Structures are given as C-alpha cells and as structure tokens.
PDB file of C-alpha atoms in Angstrom:
ATOM      1  CA  MET A 965      30.978 102.706  17.316  1.00  0.00           C
ATOM      2  CA  THR A 966      34.116 103.069  16.708  1.00  0.00           C
ATOM      3  CA  SER A 967      34.123 105.415  19.291  1.00  0.00           C
ATOM      4  CA  PHE A 968      32.875 102.317  21.793  1.00  0.00           C
ATOM      5  CA  GLU A 969      35.893 100.460  21.114  1.00  0.00           C
ATOM      6  CA  GLY A 970      37.134 103.562  21.914  1.00  0.00           C
ATOM      7  CA  MET A 971      35.692 103.608  24.951  1.00  0.00           C
ATOM      8  CA  LEU A 972      36.452 100.344  25.849  1.00  0.00           C
ATOM      9  CA  ASN A 973      40.266 100.992  24.676  1.00  0.00           C
ATOM     10  CA  LYS A 974      40.473 104.058  27.003  1.00  0.00           C
ATOM     11  CA  GLN A 975      38.708 101.526  30.289  1.00  0.00           C
ATOM     12  CA  TYR A 976      41.430  99.092  29.813  1.00  0.00           C
ATOM     13  CA  GLU A 977      44.674 101.701  29.425  1.00  0.00           C
ATOM     14  CA  ASN A 978      43.191 102.626  32.807  1.00  0.00           C
ATOM     15  CA  ILE A 979      42.885  98.898  34.231  1.00  0.00           C
ATOM     16  CA  GLN A 980      46.008  98.791  33.489  1.00  0.00           C
ATOM     17  CA  LYS A 981      47.554 101.865  34.011  1.00  0.00           C
ATOM     18  CA  LEU A 982      45.654 100.503  37.847  1.00  0.00           C
ATOM     19  CA  GLN A 983      46.999  97.388  38.009  1.00  0.00           C
ATOM     20  CA  GLN A 984      50.758  98.591  37.739  1.00  0.00           C
ATOM     21  CA  ASP A 985      49.995 100.989  40.743  1.00  0.00           C
ATOM     22  CA  TYR A 986      48.699  97.938  42.609  1.00  0.00           C
ATOM     23  CA  ASN A 987      51.666  95.789  41.723  1.00  0.00           C
ATOM     24  CA  ALA A 988      54.123  98.917  42.429  1.00  0.00           C
ATOM     25  CA  MET A 989      52.372  99.067  45.771  1.00  0.00           C
ATOM     26  CA  LYS A 990      51.912  96.291  46.493  1.00  0.00           C
ATOM     27  CA  THR A 991      55.934  95.474  45.196  1.00  0.00           C
ATOM     28  CA  GLU A 992      56.527  98.854  47.382  1.00  0.00           C
ATOM     29  CA  ILE A 993      54.644  96.855  51.098  1.00  0.00           C
ATOM     30  CA  SER A 994      56.341  93.883  50.046  1.00  0.00           C
ATOM     31  CA  ASP A 995      60.034  95.575  51.014  1.00  0.00           C
ATOM     32  CA  ILE A 996      58.810  97.628  54.027  1.00  0.00           C
ATOM     33  CA  LYS A 997      57.512  94.784  55.309  1.00  0.00           C
ATOM     34  CA  GLN A 998      61.396  93.471  54.862  1.00  0.00           C
ATOM     35  CA  SER A 999      61.961  96.353  56.169  1.00  0.00           C
ATOM     36  CA  ILE A1000      60.077  95.662  59.030  1.00  0.00           C
ATOM     37  CA  ASP A1001      61.313  92.562  60.021  1.00  0.00           C
ATOM     38  CA  ASN A1002      65.152  93.642  59.420  1.00  0.00           C
ATOM     39  CA  LEU A1003      64.160  96.710  61.880  1.00  0.00           C
ATOM     40  CA  GLN A1004      62.695  93.406  64.790  1.00  0.00           C
ATOM     41  CA  HIS A1005      65.385  91.135  63.697  1.00  0.00           C
ATOM     42  CA  GLU A1006      68.296  93.742  64.317  1.00  0.00           C
ATOM     43  CA  GLN A1007      66.340  94.547  67.482  1.00  0.00           C
ATOM     44  CA  SER A1008      65.714  91.094  68.582  1.00  0.00           C
ATOM     45  CA  ASN A1009      70.031  90.437  68.180  1.00  0.00           C
ATOM     46  CA  LEU A1010      69.957  93.912  70.092  1.00  0.00           C
ATOM     47  CA  LEU A1011      67.793  92.607  72.841  1.00  0.00           C
ATOM     48  CA  SER A1012      69.827  89.418  73.312  1.00  0.00           C
ATOM     49  CA  ASN A1013      73.447  91.747  72.904  1.00  0.00           C
ATOM     50  CA  LEU A1014      72.243  93.966  75.295  1.00  0.00           C
ATOM     51  CA  SER A1015      71.040  90.250  77.652  1.00  0.00           C
ATOM     52  CA  THR A1016      74.205  89.311  77.666  1.00  0.00           C
ATOM     53  CA  GLN A1017      77.039  92.082  77.921  1.00  0.00           C
ATOM     54  CA  ARG A1018      74.124  91.982  81.518  1.00  0.00           C
ATOM     55  CA  GLU A1019      75.431  88.873  82.222  1.00  0.00           C
ATOM     56  CA  GLU A1020      78.754  89.462  81.407  1.00  0.00           C
ATOM     57  CA  GLY A1021      78.920  92.562  83.798  1.00  0.00           C
ATOM     58  CA  VAL A1022      76.844  90.459  86.214  1.00  0.00           C
ATOM     59  CA  SER A1023      80.298  88.102  85.428  1.00  0.00           C
ATOM     60  CA  ALA A1024      83.009  91.159  85.998  1.00  0.00           C
ATOM     61  CA  ARG A1025      81.294  92.440  88.885  1.00  0.00           C
ATOM     62  CA  ALA A1026      81.482  88.960  90.605  1.00  0.00           C
ATOM     63  CA  ILE A1027      84.867  88.521  89.044  1.00  0.00           C
ATOM     64  CA  VAL A1028      85.990  92.281  91.049  1.00  0.00           C
ATOM     65  CA  GLY A1029      83.718  91.167  94.536  1.00  0.00           C
ATOM     66  CA  GLY A1030      86.153  87.910  94.106  1.00  0.00           C
ATOM     67  CA  LEU A1031      89.070  89.465  93.614  1.00  0.00           C
ATOM     68  CA  GLN A1032      88.469  92.378  96.436  1.00  0.00           C
ATOM     69  CA  GLU A1033      88.361  89.741  98.680  1.00  0.00           C
ATOM     70  CA  LYS A1034      91.519  88.184  97.975  1.00  0.00           C
ATOM     71  CA  LEU A1035      92.853  91.261  97.582  1.00  0.00           C
ATOM     72  CA  SER A1036      91.619  91.970 101.937  1.00  0.00           C
ATOM     73  CA  SER A1037      93.209  88.467 102.401  1.00  0.00           C
ATOM     74  CA  ALA A1038      96.214  89.488 101.524  1.00  0.00           C
ATOM     75  CA  LYS A1039      96.254  92.623 103.043  1.00  0.00           C
ATOM     76  CA  VAL A1040      94.667  90.934 106.253  1.00  0.00           C
ATOM     77  CA  LEU A1041      98.227  88.383 105.436  1.00  0.00           C
ATOM     78  CA  ILE A1042     100.210  90.358 104.480  1.00  0.00           C
ATOM     79  CA  THR A1043     100.462  92.349 107.686  1.00  0.00           C
ATOM     80  CA  ARG A1044     100.996  89.942 109.613  1.00  0.00           C
ATOM     81  CA  LEU A1045     103.505  88.660 108.543  1.00  0.00           C
ATOM     82  CA  SER A1046     105.029  91.602 108.220  1.00  0.00           C
ATOM     83  CA  GLU A1047     104.444  91.113 112.310  1.00  0.00           C
ATOM     84  CA  GLN A1048     105.908  88.325 112.204  1.00  0.00           C
ATOM     85  CA  LEU A1049     109.718  89.904 110.212  1.00  0.00           C
ATOM     86  CA  ARG A1050     109.383  92.117 113.324  1.00  0.00           C
ATOM     87  CA  VAL A1051     108.747  90.229 116.185  1.00  0.00           C
ATOM     88  CA  ARG A1052     111.524  88.207 114.854  1.00  0.00           C
ATOM     89  CA  GLU A1053     113.933  91.293 114.002  1.00  0.00           C
ATOM     90  CA  GLN A1054     112.874  92.155 117.572  1.00  0.00           C
ATOM     91  CA  GLU A1055     114.165  88.279 118.650  1.00  0.00           C
ATOM     92  CA  GLY A1056     117.410  89.081 116.535  1.00  0.00           C
ATOM     93  CA  ARG A1057     118.354  92.827 118.221  1.00  0.00           C
ATOM     94  CA  ARG A1058     117.388  90.514 122.228  1.00  0.00           C
ATOM     95  CA  ASN A1059     121.160  91.204 122.402  1.00  0.00           C
ATOM     96  CA  ASN A1060     121.652  94.969 121.259  1.00  0.00           C
ATOM     97  CA  LEU A1061     122.682  97.512 123.601  1.00  0.00           C
ATOM     98  CA  GLU A1062     123.194 100.800 122.644  1.00  0.00           C
ATOM     99  CA  ILE A1063     125.334 103.126 124.936  1.00  0.00           C
ATOM    100  CA  SER A1064     124.591 107.022 124.104  1.00  0.00           C
ATOM    101  CA  GLY A1065     126.650 110.146 125.572  1.00  0.00           C
ATOM    102  CA  ILE A1066     130.465 108.927 125.644  1.00  0.00           C
ATOM    103  CA  PRO A1067     132.398 110.863 123.762  1.00  0.00           C
ATOM    104  CA  LEU A1068     134.910 110.604 121.322  1.00  0.00           C
ATOM    105  CA  THR A1069     138.095 111.575 122.139  1.00  0.00           C
ATOM    106  CA  SER A1070     140.525 109.976 119.737  1.00  0.00           C
ATOM    107  CA  LYS A1071     139.710 107.864 115.974  1.00  0.00           C
ATOM    108  CA  ASN A1072     142.161 105.306 117.168  1.00  0.00           C
ATOM    109  CA  GLU A1073     140.260 104.438 120.037  1.00  0.00           C
ATOM    110  CA  ASN A1074     139.703 100.813 121.534  1.00  0.00           C
ATOM    111  CA  LEU A1075     135.547 100.556 121.408  1.00  0.00           C
ATOM    112  CA  PHE A1076     136.197  96.624 122.841  1.00  0.00           C
ATOM    113  CA  HIS A1077     138.623  98.557 126.016  1.00  0.00           C
ATOM    114  CA  ILE A1078     136.167 101.355 126.542  1.00  0.00           C
ATOM    115  CA  LEU A1079     132.985  99.108 126.984  1.00  0.00           C
ATOM    116  CA  HIS A1080     135.042  96.806 129.281  1.00  0.00           C
ATOM    117  CA  ARG A1081     135.711  99.945 131.315  1.00  0.00           C
ATOM    118  CA  ILE A1082     132.133 100.090 131.347  1.00  0.00           C
ATOM    119  CA  GLY A1083     131.401  96.877 132.806  1.00  0.00           C
ATOM    120  CA  VAL A1084     133.978  97.745 135.397  1.00  0.00           C
ATOM    121  CA  LYS A1085     132.285 101.007 136.425  1.00  0.00           C
ATOM    122  CA  VAL A1086     129.043  99.159 137.207  1.00  0.00           C
ATOM    123  CA  GLY A1087     129.964  96.092 138.407  1.00  0.00           C
ATOM    124  CA  PHE A1088     129.200  94.317 135.945  1.00  0.00           C
ATOM    125  CA  SER A1089     131.601  91.901 133.618  1.00  0.00           C
ATOM    126  CA  LEU A1090     131.963  90.559 130.204  1.00  0.00           C
ATOM    127  CA  THR A1091     134.531  89.430 127.906  1.00  0.00           C
ATOM    128  CA  ALA A1092     135.163  89.679 124.544  1.00  0.00           C
ATOM    129  CA  THR A1093     133.332  86.941 123.044  1.00  0.00           C
ATOM    130  CA  ASP A1094     131.095  88.131 124.623  1.00  0.00           C
ATOM    131  CA  ILE A1095     130.693  90.932 122.037  1.00  0.00           C
ATOM    132  CA  ASP A1096     129.776  89.955 118.589  1.00  0.00           C
ATOM    133  CA  TYR A1097     130.837  94.002 117.158  1.00  0.00           C
ATOM    134  CA  ILE A1098     130.560  97.224 118.372  1.00  0.00           C
ATOM    135  CA  PRO A1099     130.159 100.189 116.530  1.00  0.00           C
ATOM    136  CA  ARG A1100     129.904 103.936 116.484  1.00  0.00           C
ATOM    137  CA  VAL A1101     126.447 105.092 114.654  1.00  0.00           C
ATOM    138  CA  ARG A1102     125.456 108.419 114.526  1.00  0.00           C
ATOM    139  CA  ARG A1103     121.760 109.648 112.510  1.00  0.00           C
ATOM    140  CA  PHE A1104     122.757 112.437 109.797  1.00  0.00           C
ATOM    141  CA  SER A1105     120.259 115.015 108.098  1.00  0.00           C
ATOM    142  CA  SER A1106     120.274 114.903 104.557  1.00  0.00           C
ATOM    143  CA  LYS A1107     122.290 118.108 104.736  1.00  0.00           C
ATOM    144  CA  GLU A1108     125.516 117.029 106.606  1.00  0.00           C
ATOM    145  CA  THR A1109     128.717 114.562 105.658  1.00  0.00           C
ATOM    146  CA  LEU A1110     130.895 112.818 107.387  1.00  0.00           C
ATOM    147  CA  ARG A1111     133.611 114.403 109.040  1.00  0.00           C
ATOM    148  CA  GLY A1112     136.551 112.327 107.315  1.00  0.00           C
ATOM    149  CA  SER A1113     139.113 111.904 109.965  1.00  0.00           C
ATOM    150  CA  GLU A1114     138.233 115.562 112.382  1.00  0.00           C
ATOM    151  CA  GLU A1115     136.217 113.366 114.283  1.00  0.00           C
ATOM    152  CA  SER A1116     136.930 110.277 113.979  1.00  0.00           C
ATOM    153  CA  SER A1117     137.074 107.040 111.107  1.00  0.00           C
ATOM    154  CA  ALA A1118     135.502 105.851 108.903  1.00  0.00           C
ATOM    155  CA  SER A1119     135.747 101.930 109.863  1.00  0.00           C
ATOM    156  CA  GLN A1120     134.069 103.343 113.029  1.00  0.00           C
ATOM    157  CA  LEU A1121     131.497 105.707 112.896  1.00  0.00           C
ATOM    158  CA  GLU A1122     128.477 104.144 111.081  1.00  0.00           C
ATOM    159  CA  PRO A1123     126.270 107.250 109.328  1.00  0.00           C
ATOM    160  CA  VAL A1124     122.333 106.342 109.434  1.00  0.00           C
ATOM    161  CA  LYS A1125     120.202 108.430 107.676  1.00  0.00           C
ATOM    162  CA  THR A1126     117.121 107.131 108.113  1.00  0.00           C
ATOM    163  CA  SER A1127     116.468 104.833 110.506  1.00  0.00           C
ATOM    164  CA  THR A1128     113.706 101.867 110.030  1.00  0.00           C
ATOM    165  CA  ILE A1129     114.385 100.550 113.424  1.00  0.00           C
ATOM    166  CA  PRO A1130     111.490  99.717 115.026  1.00  0.00           C
ATOM    167  CA  ASN A1131     112.186 100.682 118.533  1.00  0.00           C
ATOM    168  CA  ILE A1132     114.676 103.923 117.236  1.00  0.00           C
ATOM    169  CA  ILE A1133     111.271 105.849 115.271  1.00  0.00           C
ATOM    170  CA  VAL A1134     109.678 105.251 118.697  1.00  0.00           C
ATOM    171  CA  ARG A1135     112.244 106.587 120.146  1.00  0.00           C
ATOM    172  CA  ASP A1136     112.426 109.360 118.963  1.00  0.00           C
ATOM    173  CA  LYS A1137     109.306 110.106 118.287  1.00  0.00           C
ATOM    174  CA  GLY A1138     108.685 109.911 121.976  1.00  0.00           C
ATOM    175  CA  ARG A1139     110.967 111.560 122.963  1.00  0.00           C
ATOM    176  CA  ARG A1140     109.756 114.750 120.909  1.00  0.00           C
ATOM    177  CA  VAL A1141     106.926 114.269 122.142  1.00  0.00           C
ATOM    178  CA  GLY A1142     107.006 114.267 125.648  1.00  0.00           C
ATOM    179  CA  TYR A1143     107.381 110.864 126.170  1.00  0.00           C
ATOM    180  CA  LYS A1144     108.875 110.031 129.891  1.00  0.00           C
ATOM    181  CA  TYR A1145     109.884 106.198 129.550  1.00  0.00           C
ATOM    182  CA  ILE A1146     110.692 103.681 126.301  1.00  0.00           C
ATOM    183  CA  TRP A1147     111.266 100.415 126.459  1.00  0.00           C
ATOM    184  CA  LEU A1148     111.779  97.009 125.589  1.00  0.00           C
ATOM    185  CA  ASN A1149     111.087  94.354 127.333  1.00  0.00           C
ATOM    186  CA  ASP A1150     110.638  90.605 125.735  1.00  0.00           C
ATOM    187  CA  CYS A1151     111.318  92.187 122.157  1.00  0.00           C
ATOM    188  CA  LYS A1152     107.953  94.002 122.891  1.00  0.00           C
ATOM    189  CA  ILE A1153     107.893  98.399 122.571  1.00  0.00           C
ATOM    190  CA  PHE A1154     106.352  99.806 125.851  1.00  0.00           C
ATOM    191  CA  ILE A1155     106.813 103.397 126.368  1.00  0.00           C
ATOM    192  CA  ARG A1156     104.636 105.447 129.083  1.00  0.00           C
ATOM    193  CA  LYS A1157     104.489 109.546 129.238  1.00  0.00           C
ATOM    194  CA  SER A1158     105.168 109.939 133.408  1.00  0.00           C
ATOM    195  CA  ASP A1159     105.091 107.971 135.834  1.00  0.00           C
ATOM    196  CA  THR A1160     101.392 107.200 136.428  1.00  0.00           C
ATOM    197  CA  SER A1161     100.077 106.596 133.192  1.00  0.00           C
ATOM    198  CA  LYS A1162      99.826 103.542 131.178  1.00  0.00           C
ATOM    199  CA  ALA A1163     102.459 102.068 129.239  1.00  0.00           C
ATOM    200  CA  ILE A1164     101.161 101.467 125.576  1.00  0.00           C
ATOM    201  CA  VAL A1165     102.370  98.302 123.281  1.00  0.00           C
ATOM    202  CA  ILE A1166     103.848  99.616 120.108  1.00  0.00           C
ATOM    203  CA  SER A1167     102.966  96.489 117.649  1.00  0.00           C
ATOM    204  CA  SER A1168     102.867  97.948 114.391  1.00  0.00           C
ATOM    205  CA  GLU A1169     103.045 100.842 112.313  1.00  0.00           C
ATOM    206  CA  ASN A1170      99.777 102.167 113.049  1.00  0.00           C
ATOM    207  CA  ASP A1171      99.970 102.188 116.618  1.00  0.00           C
ATOM    208  CA  LEU A1172     102.925 104.832 116.138  1.00  0.00           C
ATOM    209  CA  ASP A1173      99.482 107.758 116.078  1.00  0.00           C
ATOM    210  CA  LYS A1174      99.503 106.192 119.744  1.00  0.00           C
ATOM    211  CA  ILE A1175     101.949 108.518 120.267  1.00  0.00           C
ATOM    212  CA  LYS A1176     101.043 112.129 120.459  1.00  0.00           C
TER     213      LYS A1176
END
C-alpha cells in the first residue's frame, strides 16, 4: 500500500512538473506572439513611413520641377531685359562719334578746336553747342600705366582697361579675325567680312561666336 502511494505521489510530482513546463512554454509562446505583434507593428510603421517619404519625394520633385521652370522663365526674362538694356545703351550712344588716328601734339591741346578743324576739313560745320563732351580715350593692358605729363594731361586722357561697350567688343574681335566692315545702323551692330559676304547682326554676347 505504501509503495502504491509512493507511485501516486511520484506521478503527481511528474504531472506538476509537466504543468509547470507547460505554463512556462505557454508564457514563452505568449512572449513570442507579442514580439511578432510588435514586429508586425514596426513593419507597418516602416511601410507607412516609406509611403510618406515616397509622397514627400514626389512632392519635392514637383517643387524642384516648378523651381526649375521658374528659373528658366527668369533666365529668359533676364536675357530679354539685358537685350532691352543693351538697345537702350546703344540708343544713348546714337550721337557718339569716335575719331581715331589724331596725333597727340601737346598736353594743352584744345579738343574742341581740333574737332572744329576736322569739321572744316570735311565740310561740316560744328559749334560748341553741338558737342556735349570730348575726351581722349585709350585702352591699356593690365601691365601698362599712364606716362603722365610726358604724353598728355590726366584731364584729357581717360584710360579704359577693359571695355564692356558692345560695339567696341565687336569691333576689336572683328578686326582681330579680319572683318573688313563693322558699323552701326539704327543702334544695331553690323559686321561684314568682305564686299561680297553677307552682313551679320550682332544682338547679344552669343552672337560673338558668329565672328570667326
């Protein structure tokens, strides 16, 4: 009888141990399930964030596209305004006259008197009221300096190191590559390489590539 009770007690202990193991496994399975749920939740959040980032990327590309379009429009407008400004500047020089090859004989020369004598020679009458301003203009390289009183007075000689005047730029480049005719007509710059070649209109800096 005692032996039978011992067997029952041992079986009971085994059952309790199995119950404990089962409970432990159940708890572990519950933890694993919770971990899986957490992973699924994180995955859902990642997918949601990815979708949001894609939408933001599409929106950013749309914004960049809009900015590029505005930039292109701004460039076109700047080009148009620059051309209008160039035309206005040319119109402002409508009455300008440049005479080359006049020798410098004295630092006290009277440029108004010299111009009057030139007018007499060519049969054109000029008065002081016809003239706004007369300078002697000379371009210097970066290594050149004025010689002061050895050549002329500073009030009559105006150095221009780098010209930004369109017609002077065209003239200098045209002469370097052998163009025979360079002239202005109605505030437009024209060049022609020879008597038989076609005249070219220079309207912008891009047109300078035509001079070759």
